[in-house]
Short mmCIF file of C-alpha atoms and ligand atoms in Angstrom, two decimals:
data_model
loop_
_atom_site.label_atom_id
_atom_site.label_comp_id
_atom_site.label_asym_id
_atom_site.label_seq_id
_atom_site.Cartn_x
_atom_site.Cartn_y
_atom_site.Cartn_z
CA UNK A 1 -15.41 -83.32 52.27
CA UNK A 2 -15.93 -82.02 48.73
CA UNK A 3 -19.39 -80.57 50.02
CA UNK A 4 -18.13 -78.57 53.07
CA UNK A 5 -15.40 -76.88 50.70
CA UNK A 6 -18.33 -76.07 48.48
CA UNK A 7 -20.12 -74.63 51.35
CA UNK A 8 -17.30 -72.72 53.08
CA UNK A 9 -16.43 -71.22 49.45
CA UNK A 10 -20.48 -69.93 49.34
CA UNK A 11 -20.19 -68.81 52.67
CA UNK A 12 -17.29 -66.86 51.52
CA UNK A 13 -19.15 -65.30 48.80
CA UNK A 14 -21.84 -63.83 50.31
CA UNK A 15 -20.57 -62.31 53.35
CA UNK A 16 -21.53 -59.21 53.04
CA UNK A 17 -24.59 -60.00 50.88
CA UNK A 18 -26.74 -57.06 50.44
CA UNK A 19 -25.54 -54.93 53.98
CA UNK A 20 -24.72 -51.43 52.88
CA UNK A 21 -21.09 -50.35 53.87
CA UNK A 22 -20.04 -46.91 54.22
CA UNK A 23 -16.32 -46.62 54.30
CA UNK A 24 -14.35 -43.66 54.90
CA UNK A 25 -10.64 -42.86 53.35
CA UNK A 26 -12.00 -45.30 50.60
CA UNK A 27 -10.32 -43.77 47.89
CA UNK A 28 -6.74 -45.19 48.79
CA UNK A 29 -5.00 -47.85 50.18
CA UNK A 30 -6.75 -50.07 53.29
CA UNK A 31 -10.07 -48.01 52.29
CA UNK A 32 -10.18 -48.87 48.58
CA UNK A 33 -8.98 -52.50 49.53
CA UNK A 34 -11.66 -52.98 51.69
CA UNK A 35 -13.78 -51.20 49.02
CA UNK A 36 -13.39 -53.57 46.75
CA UNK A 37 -13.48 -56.58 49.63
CA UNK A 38 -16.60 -55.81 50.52
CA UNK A 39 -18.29 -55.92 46.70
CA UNK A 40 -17.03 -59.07 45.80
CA UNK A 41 -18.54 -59.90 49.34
CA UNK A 42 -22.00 -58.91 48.08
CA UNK A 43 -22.25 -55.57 49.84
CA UNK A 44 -23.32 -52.39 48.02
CA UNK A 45 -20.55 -49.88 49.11
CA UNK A 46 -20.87 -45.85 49.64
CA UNK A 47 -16.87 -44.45 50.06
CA UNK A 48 -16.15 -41.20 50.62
CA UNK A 49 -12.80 -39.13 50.87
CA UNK A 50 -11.28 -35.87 50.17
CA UNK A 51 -10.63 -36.34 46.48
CA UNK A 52 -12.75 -37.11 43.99
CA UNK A 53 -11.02 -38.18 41.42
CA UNK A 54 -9.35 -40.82 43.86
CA UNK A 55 -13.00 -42.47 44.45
CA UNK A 56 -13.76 -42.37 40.73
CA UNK A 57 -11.07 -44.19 39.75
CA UNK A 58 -11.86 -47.01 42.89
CA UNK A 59 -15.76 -46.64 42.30
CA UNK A 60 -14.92 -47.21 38.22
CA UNK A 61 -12.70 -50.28 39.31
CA UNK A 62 -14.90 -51.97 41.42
CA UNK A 63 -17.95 -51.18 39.33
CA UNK A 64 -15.77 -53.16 36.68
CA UNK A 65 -16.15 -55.83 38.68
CA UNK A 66 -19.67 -56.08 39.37
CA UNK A 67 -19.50 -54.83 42.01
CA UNK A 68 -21.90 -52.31 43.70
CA UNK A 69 -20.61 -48.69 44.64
CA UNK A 70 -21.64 -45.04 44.75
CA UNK A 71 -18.98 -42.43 46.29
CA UNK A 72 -19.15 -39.16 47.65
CA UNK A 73 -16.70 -36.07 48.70
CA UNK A 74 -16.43 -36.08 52.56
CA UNK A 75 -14.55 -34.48 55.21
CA UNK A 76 -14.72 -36.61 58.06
CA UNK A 77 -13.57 -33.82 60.50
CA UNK A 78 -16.70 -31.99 59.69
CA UNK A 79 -20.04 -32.82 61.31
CA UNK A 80 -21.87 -31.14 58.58
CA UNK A 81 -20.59 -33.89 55.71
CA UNK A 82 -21.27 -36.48 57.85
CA UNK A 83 -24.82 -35.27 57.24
CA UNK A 84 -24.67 -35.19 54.03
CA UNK A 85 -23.04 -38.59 53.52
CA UNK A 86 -25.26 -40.42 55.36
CA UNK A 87 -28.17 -38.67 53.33
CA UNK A 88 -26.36 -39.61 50.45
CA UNK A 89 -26.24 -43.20 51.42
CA UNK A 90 -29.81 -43.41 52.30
CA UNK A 91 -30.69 -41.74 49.21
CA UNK A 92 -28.71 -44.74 47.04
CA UNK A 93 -28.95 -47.42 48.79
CA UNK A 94 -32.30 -46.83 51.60
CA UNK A 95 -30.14 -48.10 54.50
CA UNK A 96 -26.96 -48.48 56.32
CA UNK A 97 -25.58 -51.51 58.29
CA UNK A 98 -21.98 -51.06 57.86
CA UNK A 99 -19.53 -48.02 59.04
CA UNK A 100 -15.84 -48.23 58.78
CA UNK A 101 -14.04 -45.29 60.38
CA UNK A 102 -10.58 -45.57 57.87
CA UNK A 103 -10.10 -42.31 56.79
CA UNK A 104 -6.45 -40.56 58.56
CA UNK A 105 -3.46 -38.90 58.19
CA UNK A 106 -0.17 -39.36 59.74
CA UNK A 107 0.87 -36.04 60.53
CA UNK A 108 4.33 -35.51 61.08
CA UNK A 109 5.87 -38.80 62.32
CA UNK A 110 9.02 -37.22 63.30
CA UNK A 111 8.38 -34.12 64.99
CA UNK A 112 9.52 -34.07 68.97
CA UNK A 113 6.86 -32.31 71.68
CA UNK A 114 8.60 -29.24 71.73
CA UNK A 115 8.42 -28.82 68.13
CA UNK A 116 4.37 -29.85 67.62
CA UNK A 117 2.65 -27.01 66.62
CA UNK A 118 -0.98 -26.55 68.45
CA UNK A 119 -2.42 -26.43 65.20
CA UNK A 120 -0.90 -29.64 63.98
CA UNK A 121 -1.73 -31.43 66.67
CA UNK A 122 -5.47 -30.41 66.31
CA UNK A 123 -5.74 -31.16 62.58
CA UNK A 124 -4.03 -35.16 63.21
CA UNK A 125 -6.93 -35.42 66.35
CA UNK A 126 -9.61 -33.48 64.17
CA UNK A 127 -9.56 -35.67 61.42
CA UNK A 128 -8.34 -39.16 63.31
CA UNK A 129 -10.68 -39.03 66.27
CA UNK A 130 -12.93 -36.44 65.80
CA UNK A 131 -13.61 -37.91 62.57
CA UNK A 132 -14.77 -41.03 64.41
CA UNK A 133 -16.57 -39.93 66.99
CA UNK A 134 -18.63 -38.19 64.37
CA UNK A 135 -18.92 -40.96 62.21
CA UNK A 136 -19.90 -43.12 64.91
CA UNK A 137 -22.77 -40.33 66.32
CA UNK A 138 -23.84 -39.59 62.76
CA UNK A 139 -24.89 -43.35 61.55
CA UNK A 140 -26.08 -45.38 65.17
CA UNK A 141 -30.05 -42.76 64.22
CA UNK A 142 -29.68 -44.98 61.33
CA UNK A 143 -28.33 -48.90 62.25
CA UNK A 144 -30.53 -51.33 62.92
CA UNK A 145 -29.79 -54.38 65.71
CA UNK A 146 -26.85 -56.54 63.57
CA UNK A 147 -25.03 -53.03 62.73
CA UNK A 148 -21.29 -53.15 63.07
CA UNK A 149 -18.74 -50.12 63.53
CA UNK A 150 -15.22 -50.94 62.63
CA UNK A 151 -12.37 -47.91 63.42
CA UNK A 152 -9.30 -47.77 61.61
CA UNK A 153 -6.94 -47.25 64.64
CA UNK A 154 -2.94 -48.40 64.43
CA UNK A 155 -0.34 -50.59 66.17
CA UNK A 156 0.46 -46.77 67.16
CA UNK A 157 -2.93 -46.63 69.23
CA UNK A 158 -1.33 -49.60 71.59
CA UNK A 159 2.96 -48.46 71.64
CA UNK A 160 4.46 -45.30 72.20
CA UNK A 161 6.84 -44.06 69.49
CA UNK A 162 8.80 -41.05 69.73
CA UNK A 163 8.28 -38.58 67.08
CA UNK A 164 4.59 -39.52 66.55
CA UNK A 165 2.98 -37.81 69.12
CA UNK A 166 -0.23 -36.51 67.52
CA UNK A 167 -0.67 -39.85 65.62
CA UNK A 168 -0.06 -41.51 68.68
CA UNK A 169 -2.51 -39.91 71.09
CA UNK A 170 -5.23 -40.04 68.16
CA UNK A 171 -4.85 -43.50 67.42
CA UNK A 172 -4.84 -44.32 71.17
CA UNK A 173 -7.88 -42.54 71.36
CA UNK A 174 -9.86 -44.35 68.70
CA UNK A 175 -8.91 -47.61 70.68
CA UNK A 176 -10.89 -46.50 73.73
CA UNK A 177 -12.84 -44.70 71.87
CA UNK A 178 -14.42 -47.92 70.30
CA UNK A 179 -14.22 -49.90 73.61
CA UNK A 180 -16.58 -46.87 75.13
CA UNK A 181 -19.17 -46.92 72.06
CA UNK A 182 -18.94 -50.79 72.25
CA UNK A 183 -20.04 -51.00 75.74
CA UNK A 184 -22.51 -47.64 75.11
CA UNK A 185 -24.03 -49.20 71.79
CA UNK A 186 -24.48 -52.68 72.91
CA UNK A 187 -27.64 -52.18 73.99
CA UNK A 188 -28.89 -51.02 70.59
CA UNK A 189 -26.99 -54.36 69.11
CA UNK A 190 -24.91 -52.51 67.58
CA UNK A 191 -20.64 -53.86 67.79
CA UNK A 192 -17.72 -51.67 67.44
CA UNK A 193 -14.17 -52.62 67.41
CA UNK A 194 -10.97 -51.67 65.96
CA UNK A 195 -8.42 -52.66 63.74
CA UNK A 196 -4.35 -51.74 64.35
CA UNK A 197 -2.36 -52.24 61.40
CA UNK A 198 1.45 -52.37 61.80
CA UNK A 199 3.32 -51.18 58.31
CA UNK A 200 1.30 -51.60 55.26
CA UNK A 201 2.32 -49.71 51.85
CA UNK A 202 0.14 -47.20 50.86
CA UNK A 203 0.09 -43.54 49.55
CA UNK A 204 0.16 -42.51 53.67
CA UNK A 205 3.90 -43.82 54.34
CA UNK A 206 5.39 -43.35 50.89
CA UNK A 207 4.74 -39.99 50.71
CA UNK A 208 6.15 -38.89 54.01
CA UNK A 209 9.55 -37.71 54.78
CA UNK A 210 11.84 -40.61 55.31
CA UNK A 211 10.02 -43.08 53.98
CA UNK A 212 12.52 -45.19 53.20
CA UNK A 213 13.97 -45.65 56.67
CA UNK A 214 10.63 -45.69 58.18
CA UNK A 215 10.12 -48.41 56.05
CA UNK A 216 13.35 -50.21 57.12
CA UNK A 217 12.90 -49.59 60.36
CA UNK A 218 9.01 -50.78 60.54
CA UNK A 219 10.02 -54.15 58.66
CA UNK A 220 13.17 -54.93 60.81
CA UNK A 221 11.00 -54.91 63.80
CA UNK A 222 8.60 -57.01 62.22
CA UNK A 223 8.81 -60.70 62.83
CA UNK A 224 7.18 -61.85 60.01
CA UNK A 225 9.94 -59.77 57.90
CA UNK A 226 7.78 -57.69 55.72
CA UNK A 227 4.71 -54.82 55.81
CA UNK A 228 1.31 -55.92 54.80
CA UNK A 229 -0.56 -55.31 52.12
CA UNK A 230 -3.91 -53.34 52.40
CA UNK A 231 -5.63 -56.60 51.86
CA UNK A 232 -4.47 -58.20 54.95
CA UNK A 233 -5.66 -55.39 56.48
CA UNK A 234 -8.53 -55.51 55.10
CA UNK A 235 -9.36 -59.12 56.05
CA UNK A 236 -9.49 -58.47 59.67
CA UNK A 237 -11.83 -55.42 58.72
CA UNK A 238 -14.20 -58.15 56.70
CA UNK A 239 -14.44 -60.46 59.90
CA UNK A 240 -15.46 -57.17 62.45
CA UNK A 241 -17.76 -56.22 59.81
CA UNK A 242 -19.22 -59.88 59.21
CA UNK A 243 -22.39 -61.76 61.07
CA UNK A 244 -19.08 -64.11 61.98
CA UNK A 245 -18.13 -61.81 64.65
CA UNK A 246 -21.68 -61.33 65.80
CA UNK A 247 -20.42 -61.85 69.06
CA UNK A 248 -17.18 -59.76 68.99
CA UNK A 249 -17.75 -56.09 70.34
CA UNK A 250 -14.98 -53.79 72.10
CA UNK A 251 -12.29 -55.67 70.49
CA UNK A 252 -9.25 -54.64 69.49
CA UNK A 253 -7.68 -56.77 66.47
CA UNK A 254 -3.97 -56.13 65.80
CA UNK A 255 -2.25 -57.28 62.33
CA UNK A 256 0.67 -56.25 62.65
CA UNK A 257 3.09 -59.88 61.31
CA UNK A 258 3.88 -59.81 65.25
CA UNK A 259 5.65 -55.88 65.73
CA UNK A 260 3.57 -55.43 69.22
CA UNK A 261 4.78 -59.09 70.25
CA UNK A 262 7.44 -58.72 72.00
P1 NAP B 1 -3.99 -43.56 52.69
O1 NAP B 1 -3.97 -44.34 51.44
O2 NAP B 1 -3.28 -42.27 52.74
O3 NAP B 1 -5.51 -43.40 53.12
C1 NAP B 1 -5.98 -42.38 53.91
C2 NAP B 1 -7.34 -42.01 53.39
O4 NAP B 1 -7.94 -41.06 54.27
C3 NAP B 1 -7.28 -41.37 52.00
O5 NAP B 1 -8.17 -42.04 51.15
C4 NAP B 1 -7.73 -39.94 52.25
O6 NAP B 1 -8.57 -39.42 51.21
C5 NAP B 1 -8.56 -40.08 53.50
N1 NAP B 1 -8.64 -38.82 54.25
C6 NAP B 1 -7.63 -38.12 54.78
N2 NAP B 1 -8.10 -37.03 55.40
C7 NAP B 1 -9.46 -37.06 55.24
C8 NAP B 1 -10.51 -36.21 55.65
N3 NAP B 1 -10.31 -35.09 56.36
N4 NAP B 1 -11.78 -36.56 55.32
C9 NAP B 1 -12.02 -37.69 54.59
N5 NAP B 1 -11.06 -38.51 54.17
C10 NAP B 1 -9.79 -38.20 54.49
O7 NAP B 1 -3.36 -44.43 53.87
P2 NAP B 1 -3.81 -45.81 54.52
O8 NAP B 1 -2.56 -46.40 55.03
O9 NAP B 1 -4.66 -46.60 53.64
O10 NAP B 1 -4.63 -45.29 55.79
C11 NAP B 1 -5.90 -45.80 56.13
C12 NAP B 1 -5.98 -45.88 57.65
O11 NAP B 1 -5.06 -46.87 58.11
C13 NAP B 1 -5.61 -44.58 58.37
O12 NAP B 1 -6.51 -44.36 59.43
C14 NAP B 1 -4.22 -44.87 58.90
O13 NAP B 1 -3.91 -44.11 60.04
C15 NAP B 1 -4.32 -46.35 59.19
N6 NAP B 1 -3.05 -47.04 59.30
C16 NAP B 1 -2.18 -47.09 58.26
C17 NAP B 1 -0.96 -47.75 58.42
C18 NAP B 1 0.05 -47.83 57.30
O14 NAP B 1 1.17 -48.30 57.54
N7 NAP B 1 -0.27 -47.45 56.09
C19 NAP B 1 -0.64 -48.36 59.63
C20 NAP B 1 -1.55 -48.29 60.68
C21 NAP B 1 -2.75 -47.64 60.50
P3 NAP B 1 -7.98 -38.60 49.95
O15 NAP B 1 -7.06 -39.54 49.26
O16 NAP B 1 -9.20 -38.28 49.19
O17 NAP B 1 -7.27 -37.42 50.56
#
């Protein structure tokens, strides 16, 4: 008994040992938890964002640590830094087995069809599926066989929800979007699946308007009674990522403390 504790608790350990993990949005919330998941997993992490001083103060944390981390300023809605990320990974690190697609915004979560600007609309797709689909097409030149894609979608990418239009449609998007790379990529053994999060607090939902009664609202229609923290999230991210869901592809893993249940 006391052996296969010992081993699990290894096991746990070393995850991630020595697979290089890009991870988008890893400045904040789900991204920096799963930053910070991944190096005490044994990976040696590359996160990127919008603002820098929001990875240095992650990259400085986890470095703390132990852990291994480099960071660079990306726009993930811009083909161009994708380039230059992935450069910048190969350039630290010589490889990359690991992409998670977190990086989003919400968007205005209460603003009805009629009042959606174009250009609104555009920006919450540009930067929530666009950002993907360029992420995705910008590291596969560079995966080996084993590689795993994991995309940051929402329990918004499975309900409708009035209000959250753009949100909505991107997150939907990145759902099927995965499912079609999964199938596409699976002959390069490569997996890809995605992760829908119901309420979790992070800089996203308390900075919007009415974030207190999106808050109540989220939590009252949550069995479990409560949001999750990033690291919950983040779990499910560590499994899709992991050689223990070497034979998961094109799934769709909701944590969510039951919200899309009933
Ligand atoms: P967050 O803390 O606001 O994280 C969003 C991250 O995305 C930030 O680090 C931000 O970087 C980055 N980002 C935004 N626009 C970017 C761009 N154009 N290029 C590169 N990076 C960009 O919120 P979060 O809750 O952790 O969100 C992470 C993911 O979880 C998102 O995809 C979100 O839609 C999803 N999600 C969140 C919830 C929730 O309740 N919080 C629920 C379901 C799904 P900077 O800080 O540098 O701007």
């Amino acid at each position: 008994m006391e052996n296969n504790i010992q081993t699990e608790v290894q096991r746990g350990q070393a995850r991630l040992q020595g697979l290089v993990a890009l991870i988008t949005g890893g400045g904040t919330g789900i991204g920096a938890a799963t930053a910070a998941m991944f190096a005490r997993e044994g990976a040696k992490v590359m996160i990127t964002g919008n603002l820098e001083h929001h990875l240095v103060e992650i990259a400085q944390a986890i470095e703390k640590e132990q852990g291994i981390i480099a960071y660079t300023v990306h726009d993930v809605s811009k083909e161009a830094d994708w380039k230059r990320a992935i450069e910048a990974t190969m350039a630290v690190y010589g490889k990359l087995d690991i992409l998670i697609n977190n990086a989003g915004i919400s968007g205005n979560l209460s603003a009805t069809l009629e009042e959606r600007t174009e250009e609104e609309f555009g920006k919450v797709l540009a930067i929530n599926l666009t950002g993907q689909f360029l992420g995705i097409k910008a590291v596969v030149p560079f995966m080996k066989p084993g590689g795993s894609i994991v995309n940051v979608s929402s329990i918004a990418g499975i309900t409708g929800n009035a209000g959250a239009n753009a949100y909505t449609a991107s997150k939907g998007g990145s759902r099927l979007l995965s499912k079609g790379a999964a199938v596409e990529l699976a002959a390069k053994g490569i997996r890809v699946n995605s992760v829908h999060p119901g309420y979790v607090d992070t800089p996203m939902v308390r900075v919007m308007e009415g974030a207190q009664s999106f808050k109540e609202m989220a939590i009252a229609n949550t069995p479990l009674g409560r949001g999750a923290s990033p690291e919950e999230i983040a779990q499910g991210i560590l499994f899709l990522a992991s050689k223990e869901a070497s034979y998961v592809t094109g799934a769709e893993l909701i944590i969510d403390g039951g919200f899309t249940a009933f």
